[in-house]
Each structure stands twice: as structure tokens, then as C-alpha cells.
């Protein structure tokens, strides 16, 4: 093992150096992958030097999500204390289903869950679990809501349809979950939004009343804290009142921006969160831990047991349910995803997390003001969001993003809202400074100014 750890450090150092000089890798055409790196698996072992060379090459040719020019997804950067925790969890290799095999690591996960329940404003009797991501968290929230509406569905399946509601701007995992839990995608209603992209509560209530009038049974509403494209927040407090009126489960999908719970300054964006029944957030997005680090908390933990606990004598042989976390998780064997958040949180404190979150909002404000003031930019987002959406000089966003990627200048993506297509810059990397954001714009502008003609010609060909 010692030898391999040495190798790890060697490769890591090469990667860190390469990140400085080549922050964006030249993409390899997927059809030519085999010509660039030998990925084949063979009958005979490979010589060590060759192994090392191939592995290093593979690492250096992989897209660099921690570089200062990566803005493509809702994660980026590297929080080193979190990486440390994750590396240790790999060495320890526990599985989080029982206290017998995970010991104090169970305490680590429980401490985080308790703390988050507290911050959210859930009272005694609340609970939660780490999941394999926001999609899984949404699925679990929806499943608990289904069983809370009718516990017999677990045994008998659906005897009558149940109806769920989400905004048209919500994440596609809500659609997947609707099919996974057996309610059927056709029984998911998409509620329209205002011009900022926030769910219209009046439309939600109208749709609920219409469904009730037609003899259907509503059971679940998903509100989003940070929609995937525009990064806006549905009005949780207003939505919670509707949910209360019709006795519906309120789930808040905070996968993207749920980390805002740590910021006193920006917490008003999630007003009413304590009235929700379940809430999830991805620490691997706003808090910068390695993927995946996702938590779902629930106001009343009995729902976790109702939906996810099945007795298994071959597994649960010691200690109480409270410490055998397999009773409240989807998986059986489960990687320890808690330690990386704990090492980060422990090292910087809750105030440190708050600072990170505030810094991300400061960066977004800086970027928003930059595009808003600059006459060559058209802006599509409304500020107070980690997503800054714009076009530059009216150039087609997908052409520009693809060209930037292919020429290894910048990694950034595009999105849609209603009729508009635009570049989406996200400020989710807390390692970045205002200078890095400025550098993003300079790279983009410099590229466009020297390739404008081509970019416009491609546009003509495409459209
Ligand atoms: C990213 C995201 C998800 C999905 O989370 P994964 O961890 O990628 O599965 C769900 N909802 C929203 C709003 C997201 O932005």
C-alpha cells in the first residue's frame, strides 16, 4: 500500500502542476480515444513503468473540474479538508449500515444530520440520511410522501392514482422519481412560473383544486431551492400554506442551493423551510466537497423507517436501530460520504461554511453586475442567484460554448428558459476570487473577438 500511496502523491503533484498550466484539457474525440490512451484490459499484467505512464496520461487528459476555468456544472473546485476526509473514508472502507462495522463513523453521520435538522428548524423526532445524490434524495422524499399518503401502497401497490406537483423549471429527477415510485409520470403536474422562473403558487392551488374536482388525490409538492438552470428559489413559505390547506407533503429540493441554510445573510431565500416535510441538499455543489455528498432530512423520522426499513437478521445483529443506519437508507452496503463533510465542517466551523456560502453569493453579484453594466451582454437571470445567464454580442450560446470547449479555452454550459437560450455561468467554486471571474469574461471576450466571424457563420449553418 505504501508504494501505491507514493505513486498517488506523485500523480497528484503532476495533476496540480498541470492544472496551473493547462486549466482546460483539449477534448479527445470519443471515437479516437483508443489512439490516445491505452485503455484496453489484457490477459497479461502490464510492466510497472508502462502502467504508471498510462495512468498518469489518463489522469492528465481527464477534464479538470477543479481548475479555475471550469464552470460547466453545479460543482467545482477542491476543498482540501473535505478531500482529506474522503481519502480516509476510502482507506477505512466501512459500510454505513451498522454500528458494528462503522463504529464512530455512525456518530459522524448522526452529528451532521442532527446539526442540519437543527439549522433547518426541524424539531425533536426529525432525522435523515446521506444518499447517493440529489436525484436519490428526491426519490426518497417522494417515496416517503407516497407511503405517508397511504401506507398500504407498500403491500398492495396503487389502487387509485395519486397526484404530485412540481414547477416546470424543476430538476428532471422529479420526473424519473414519479415513474420509480409507481405513481406514473402522467400524474405529475408541471406548474408554471413567473418571469424569474419561480413557481406560481396561485397556479399550484388552481391545479390542485381542479384535480380534486376531477376526483383525483393530490399528495405531494416539490419546491426547488435553486433551480438547475436559473438558480432561483420557489416561494417555500407560500407553497407551505397551500400544502397545509390540502394536507400535502412538501419536499424542498435544495440539491443546488440548499447550502444557503448556512448563511444568515441569504437565508431569507428559503423562508418557511422549517414547514417542509423533507429537504435535501448537495454538499458537493455549494460546499465544494468531492462527489457525492448529499443529505436528505425529514421532519418526522418515522417516515424513513416506514419506507426504508425491512428486518434482516443476517445484517442487524447488534446495537439499537438508532445506530444501525441501514434501517433508514435505500442501499445496503453504503460508502461513508459523511466523513468528508465532517472534516470540512470541523476544520472551518459553521461560521466557515457560512463564509463560503456568502462568498459564492458575492461572486455571483460581481458577475451579475459585470454583465449587466456591459453593453455587449444580454442578461437573462435576475440577480440574487448563483447562476448568471447571458449572451455575448448576440452569439448563439451553444455554438460559443462548444467552440470554447473544443479549443480548450473555457468549460461552461448553456441553458434555456422559455424561448431564450443563453450561457450559464455558475459561481459554485469557493476557491475562486473576483479576479478569476473577471478572467472568465476576459477569456470569453478575447475568444469571441478573434473568432467572431466563424462563430456567426456556424450560427447561420446551424439555424
Ligand atoms: C443537481 C441537482 C439535482 C441532482 O443531484 P445529483 O446529485 O446530481 O443527483 C437535483 N435537483 C437539483 C435542483 C439539482 O440542481
XYZ file of C-alpha atoms and ligand atoms in Angstrom:
478
model
C 0.000 0.000 0.000
C 2.814 2.397 0.922
C 4.204 2.133 -2.600
C 0.840 2.988 -4.127
C 0.399 5.930 -1.787
C 3.745 7.255 -3.001
C 2.521 6.842 -6.555
C -0.669 8.650 -5.601
C 1.273 11.650 -4.340
C 3.470 11.655 -7.431
C 0.491 11.686 -9.784
C -1.354 14.202 -7.614
C 1.596 16.598 -7.807
C 1.718 16.286 -11.583
C -2.001 16.985 -11.728
C -1.723 20.091 -9.524
C 1.041 21.443 -11.685
C -0.813 20.674 -14.892
C -3.944 22.382 -13.546
C -1.944 25.609 -13.325
C -0.533 25.500 -16.858
C -3.327 23.720 -18.694
C -6.507 24.526 -16.794
C -8.623 23.191 -19.655
C -7.727 19.923 -21.413
C -8.106 19.572 -25.155
C -11.036 17.205 -25.549
C -10.284 13.879 -27.214
C -12.749 12.855 -29.894
C -14.506 9.876 -28.261
C -14.054 7.808 -31.421
C -10.287 8.347 -31.260
C -9.908 7.606 -27.548
C -8.063 4.333 -28.159
C -5.429 6.139 -30.247
C -4.596 8.495 -27.375
C -4.636 6.347 -24.257
C -4.326 2.589 -23.971
C -7.479 1.700 -22.048
C -7.565 -1.944 -23.116
C -7.706 -4.679 -20.485
C -5.494 -7.613 -21.356
C -4.837 -11.166 -20.168
C -1.285 -10.419 -19.075
C -0.123 -7.879 -16.488
C 1.473 -4.672 -17.679
C 5.028 -3.605 -16.773
C 5.021 -1.163 -13.860
C 6.557 1.745 -15.755
C 4.088 1.385 -18.554
C 1.275 1.155 -16.022
C 2.435 4.354 -14.348
C 2.777 6.166 -17.655
C -0.681 5.163 -18.865
C -2.322 6.011 -15.571
C -0.654 9.431 -15.437
C -1.702 10.145 -19.001
C -5.277 9.144 -18.197
C -5.342 11.470 -15.196
C -3.895 14.434 -17.084
C -6.262 14.044 -20.039
C -9.356 13.961 -17.843
C -11.458 17.162 -17.727
C -10.218 19.287 -14.833
C -13.230 20.134 -12.723
C -11.126 21.796 -10.046
C -9.467 24.314 -12.342
C -10.316 27.990 -12.336
C -11.831 27.793 -15.800
C -14.381 25.074 -15.102
C -17.915 26.443 -14.818
C -19.837 23.740 -16.610
C -21.701 22.047 -13.810
C -23.008 22.933 -10.412
C -19.808 21.846 -8.714
C -16.162 22.808 -8.993
C -13.005 23.466 -7.036
C -11.417 21.419 -4.327
C -11.897 21.870 -0.593
C -8.770 20.163 0.658
C -10.043 19.270 4.154
C -13.019 17.540 2.535
C -10.715 15.662 0.157
C -8.675 14.544 3.160
C -11.781 13.157 4.841
C -12.869 11.385 1.684
C -9.467 9.791 1.167
C -9.519 8.491 4.737
C -13.001 7.081 4.287
C -11.692 5.108 1.309
C -8.795 3.732 3.352
C -11.097 2.810 6.222
C -13.639 1.256 3.841
C -16.537 0.917 6.248
C -20.121 0.368 5.259
C -22.614 2.618 6.965
C -25.392 0.091 7.577
C -24.442 -0.979 11.089
C -22.632 0.344 14.138
C -20.804 -2.963 14.284
C -18.879 -2.266 11.060
C -18.754 1.559 11.037
C -18.405 2.384 14.758
C -17.769 6.070 15.408
C -18.340 6.890 11.717
C -22.041 6.365 12.511
C -21.656 9.116 15.112
C -20.134 11.360 12.430
C -23.141 10.905 10.149
C -25.612 11.332 13.020
C -23.939 14.531 14.208
C -24.215 16.062 10.728
C -27.847 15.004 10.325
C -28.771 16.392 13.772
C -26.976 19.628 13.087
C -28.682 20.110 9.720
C -32.117 19.305 11.184
C -31.424 21.984 13.785
C -30.332 24.582 11.262
C -33.349 23.834 9.049
C -35.615 24.299 12.069
C -36.945 20.739 12.384
C -37.657 19.759 15.992
C -37.127 16.592 18.065
C -38.127 13.466 16.183
C -36.560 14.590 12.920
C -33.950 12.531 11.104
C -32.206 11.963 7.833
C -29.599 10.090 5.869
C -26.789 10.546 3.379
C -27.767 9.478 -0.127
C -26.005 8.898 -3.432
C -27.084 12.318 -4.706
C -29.858 14.817 -5.162
C -31.724 12.553 -7.566
C -31.825 9.788 -4.980
C -32.824 12.290 -2.274
C -35.756 13.460 -4.390
C -36.775 9.870 -4.992
C -36.649 9.106 -1.264
C -38.651 12.231 -0.418
C -41.316 11.319 -2.933
C -41.459 7.714 -1.757
C -41.902 8.746 1.885
C -44.693 11.074 0.789
C -46.384 8.229 -1.082
C -46.287 5.968 1.977
C -47.405 8.805 4.241
C -50.439 9.265 1.984
C -51.290 5.583 2.106
C -49.108 3.060 3.917
C -50.867 0.150 2.225
C -49.339 1.030 -1.146
C -46.191 -0.735 0.063
C -48.069 -4.057 0.092
C -50.857 -3.602 -2.421
C -49.496 -1.159 -4.942
C -51.637 1.733 -6.168
C -55.364 1.217 -6.060
C -56.122 4.781 -7.135
C -53.889 7.425 -8.679
C -52.038 9.961 -6.550
C -51.099 13.360 -7.994
C -47.796 15.236 -7.477
C -46.808 18.822 -8.324
C -43.542 20.426 -9.300
C -42.551 23.516 -11.250
C -41.779 23.378 -14.946
C -38.256 24.554 -14.030
C -37.558 21.746 -11.541
C -34.902 19.054 -11.956
C -35.593 16.077 -14.224
C -35.073 13.655 -11.345
C -38.580 14.555 -10.150
C -39.952 13.094 -13.390
C -37.820 9.977 -13.011
C -38.959 9.576 -9.403
C -42.604 9.812 -10.441
C -42.102 6.729 -12.556
C -39.882 4.941 -9.994
C -42.400 5.218 -7.144
C -45.103 3.766 -9.373
C -47.439 6.780 -9.467
C -46.867 7.285 -13.189
C -45.334 10.258 -14.956
C -48.731 11.282 -16.269
C -49.808 12.013 -12.716
C -47.092 14.604 -12.234
C -48.324 18.161 -12.841
C -45.959 20.878 -14.051
C -46.764 24.255 -12.546
C -45.844 27.371 -14.495
C -43.512 30.053 -13.168
C -43.265 33.835 -13.112
C -40.817 35.629 -15.396
C -37.970 34.975 -12.933
C -38.601 31.219 -13.021
C -40.228 30.877 -9.566
C -43.248 28.595 -9.167
C -46.574 30.425 -9.209
C -48.373 29.444 -6.020
C -51.708 30.614 -7.437
C -51.303 28.221 -10.388
C -50.378 25.431 -7.982
C -53.550 25.904 -5.979
C -55.673 26.165 -9.124
C -54.318 22.850 -10.378
C -54.856 21.150 -7.010
C -58.482 22.302 -6.927
C -59.023 21.106 -10.474
C -57.586 17.678 -9.642
C -59.727 17.362 -6.529
C -62.808 18.360 -8.543
C -61.953 15.580 -11.000
C -61.822 13.015 -8.204
C -58.028 12.680 -8.005
C -55.988 12.618 -4.797
C -53.101 15.132 -4.543
C -50.326 14.040 -2.167
C -47.002 15.772 -2.875
C -45.465 19.102 -3.851
C -41.825 19.617 -4.750
C -40.423 23.127 -4.291
C -36.933 23.882 -5.572
C -34.304 25.888 -3.677
C -32.047 26.818 -6.576
C -33.478 25.659 -9.905
C -30.925 23.900 -12.061
C -30.783 26.459 -14.871
C -31.655 29.838 -13.344
C -30.779 29.087 -9.724
C -33.966 30.676 -8.389
C -35.912 29.788 -5.269
C -39.576 28.774 -5.274
C -41.577 30.668 -2.600
C -41.426 27.944 0.063
C -43.443 29.801 2.692
C -46.372 30.461 0.346
C -46.253 26.938 -1.034
C -46.216 25.502 2.503
C -49.519 27.239 3.226
C -51.119 25.577 0.208
C -49.691 22.228 1.285
C -51.130 22.674 4.755
C -54.548 23.588 3.373
C -54.774 20.379 1.312
C -52.698 18.164 3.587
C -49.885 17.569 1.079
C -46.288 16.551 1.708
C -43.879 19.398 0.975
C -40.447 18.367 -0.218
C -37.788 21.011 -0.857
C -35.164 20.087 -3.450
C -32.150 22.123 -2.387
C -29.622 19.988 -4.262
C -28.144 23.067 -5.931
C -28.603 25.952 -3.464
C -29.839 24.316 -0.261
C -26.419 25.143 1.201
C -27.884 28.611 1.751
C -29.157 27.289 5.113
C -25.691 28.131 6.450
C -25.950 31.835 5.623
C -27.800 34.224 7.909
C -27.429 36.840 5.198
C -29.186 34.857 2.463
C -31.417 32.548 4.496
C -34.493 34.594 3.635
C -34.393 32.905 0.206
C -35.654 29.752 1.906
C -38.173 31.321 4.271
C -40.609 28.716 5.554
C -38.207 25.786 5.095
C -38.987 24.607 8.629
C -42.564 23.956 7.496
C -41.458 21.435 4.865
C -41.687 17.679 5.464
C -38.376 16.856 3.821
C -35.398 18.760 2.451
C -32.227 17.796 0.644
C -29.008 19.488 -0.311
C -25.775 18.503 -2.033
C -22.658 19.452 -0.116
C -20.769 18.563 -3.316
C -22.327 21.580 -5.019
C -22.182 24.746 -2.875
C -19.859 23.419 -0.180
C -17.304 22.018 -2.606
C -16.807 18.541 -1.115
C -15.909 15.730 -3.522
C -18.826 13.994 -5.220
C -21.085 12.696 -3.906
C -22.151 14.250 -0.670
C -25.883 14.552 -0.432
C -28.187 14.683 2.560
C -31.929 14.343 2.979
C -33.550 15.351 6.267
C -37.133 14.681 7.254
C -39.283 16.392 9.854
C -40.542 13.118 11.282
C -38.083 10.255 11.056
C -40.804 7.634 11.387
C -41.325 8.123 7.643
C -37.784 6.965 6.945
C -38.470 3.757 8.867
C -41.895 3.287 7.251
C -40.464 3.465 3.758
C -36.953 2.057 4.061
C -36.778 -0.347 6.994
C -37.072 -4.074 6.458
C -35.917 -6.525 9.114
C -32.889 -8.634 8.205
C -31.459 -10.938 10.843
C -28.339 -11.620 8.777
C -27.429 -7.936 8.968
C -28.754 -6.296 12.126
C -27.181 -8.358 14.892
C -26.090 -5.765 17.442
C -26.973 -2.304 18.746
C -30.196 -0.321 18.525
C -31.971 0.840 15.366
C -30.790 4.358 16.015
C -27.190 3.365 15.317
C -27.873 0.873 12.518
C -28.293 3.359 9.715
C -29.160 0.654 7.184
C -32.672 0.838 8.635
C -33.185 4.268 7.127
C -31.258 4.139 3.863
C -32.021 2.978 0.357
C -28.848 0.982 -0.094
C -27.476 -1.979 1.761
C -23.694 -1.511 1.505
C -23.136 2.221 1.668
C -19.936 4.244 1.343
C -19.104 6.670 4.110
C -19.961 10.018 2.476
C -20.268 11.792 5.820
C -16.623 11.985 6.841
C -15.629 14.456 4.078
C -18.302 16.923 5.142
C -17.381 16.416 8.790
C -13.659 17.098 8.220
C -14.527 20.259 6.296
C -17.133 21.433 8.832
C -14.958 20.551 11.846
C -11.980 22.457 10.409
C -13.737 25.697 9.429
C -16.697 25.635 11.815
C -20.283 26.543 10.945
C -19.109 30.145 10.556
C -16.590 28.975 7.979
C -19.335 27.298 5.943
C -21.358 30.496 6.210
C -18.402 32.467 4.870
C -18.083 30.109 1.904
C -21.759 30.451 1.047
C -21.646 34.245 1.362
C -18.549 34.316 -0.814
C -20.373 32.399 -3.580
C -23.195 34.939 -3.497
C -20.669 37.789 -3.555
C -19.017 36.269 -6.628
C -22.382 35.899 -8.341
C -23.238 39.510 -7.584
C -19.910 40.584 -9.032
C -20.509 38.560 -12.217
C -24.096 39.751 -12.486
C -23.091 43.389 -12.212
C -20.363 42.895 -14.785
C -22.693 41.546 -17.480
C -25.471 43.923 -16.504
C -23.275 47.009 -16.987
C -21.546 45.825 -20.153
C -23.377 46.878 -23.341
C -22.309 43.741 -25.283
C -24.092 41.375 -22.920
C -27.773 40.460 -22.815
C -28.761 39.238 -19.363
C -31.478 36.645 -18.695
C -31.164 35.963 -14.960
C -32.395 38.309 -12.274
C -29.598 38.516 -9.719
C -29.520 37.021 -6.203
C -28.769 33.647 -7.746
C -25.593 31.633 -8.262
C -26.482 31.205 -11.954
C -25.644 34.166 -14.168
C -27.303 33.747 -17.558
C -26.300 35.851 -20.552
C -25.377 36.037 -24.214
C -22.392 37.947 -25.579
C -22.732 40.028 -28.739
C -25.842 38.049 -29.649
C -23.802 34.947 -30.474
C -25.597 31.625 -30.276
C -24.863 30.163 -26.813
C -24.469 26.535 -27.872
C -22.069 27.432 -30.715
C -19.991 29.530 -28.390
C -19.892 27.030 -25.509
C -18.986 24.164 -27.830
C -16.260 26.182 -29.576
C -14.779 27.249 -26.211
C -14.722 23.611 -25.136
C -13.220 22.290 -28.360
C -10.490 24.922 -28.359
C -9.809 24.257 -24.665
C -10.439 27.851 -23.592
C -13.233 27.571 -21.038
C -15.642 24.919 -19.814
C -19.090 26.444 -19.462
C -22.570 25.307 -20.434
C -25.753 26.778 -21.786
C -29.380 26.608 -20.694
C -32.887 27.555 -21.694
C -35.694 29.480 -20.136
C -38.891 29.838 -22.118
C -37.831 30.986 -25.624
C -34.322 32.064 -24.676
C -31.089 30.127 -24.886
C -28.075 31.519 -23.022
C -24.717 30.797 -21.422
C -24.997 29.839 -17.757
C -22.069 30.863 -15.593
C -22.237 29.367 -12.089
C -20.315 30.667 -9.092
C -20.112 27.451 -7.067
C -16.366 27.214 -6.629
C -15.460 28.900 -3.341
C -11.759 28.786 -4.308
C -12.471 31.405 -6.965
C -11.933 35.133 -6.459
C -13.350 38.150 -8.271
C -10.171 38.142 -10.369
C -10.985 34.600 -11.514
C -14.489 35.651 -12.529
C -13.081 38.620 -14.395
C -10.627 36.281 -16.079
C -13.575 34.145 -17.234
C -15.083 37.145 -19.022
C -11.734 38.207 -20.486
C -11.168 34.701 -21.883
C -14.651 34.643 -23.352
C -14.428 38.117 -24.864
C -10.936 37.579 -26.244
C -12.062 34.356 -27.858
C -15.166 35.858 -29.407
C -13.309 38.914 -30.677
C -10.818 36.775 -32.584
C -13.341 34.214 -33.849
C -16.465 36.286 -34.233
C -16.889 35.698 -37.929
C -16.615 31.918 -37.662
C -18.942 31.811 -34.678
C -21.549 33.776 -36.593
C -21.149 31.622 -39.701
C -21.656 28.427 -37.704
C -24.755 30.018 -36.323
C -26.104 30.563 -39.825
C -25.387 26.990 -40.842
C -26.994 25.590 -37.683
C -30.141 27.707 -37.818
C -28.043 18.761 -9.287
C -29.470 18.761 -8.962
C -30.143 17.580 -8.643
C -29.497 16.229 -8.811
O -28.496 15.986 -7.919
P -27.459 14.799 -8.237
O -26.622 14.747 -7.009
O -26.725 15.206 -9.466
O -28.268 13.558 -8.454
C -31.451 17.647 -8.228
N -32.079 18.842 -8.149
C -31.475 19.990 -8.479
C -32.234 21.275 -8.363
C -30.151 19.998 -8.916
O -29.563 21.142 -9.285
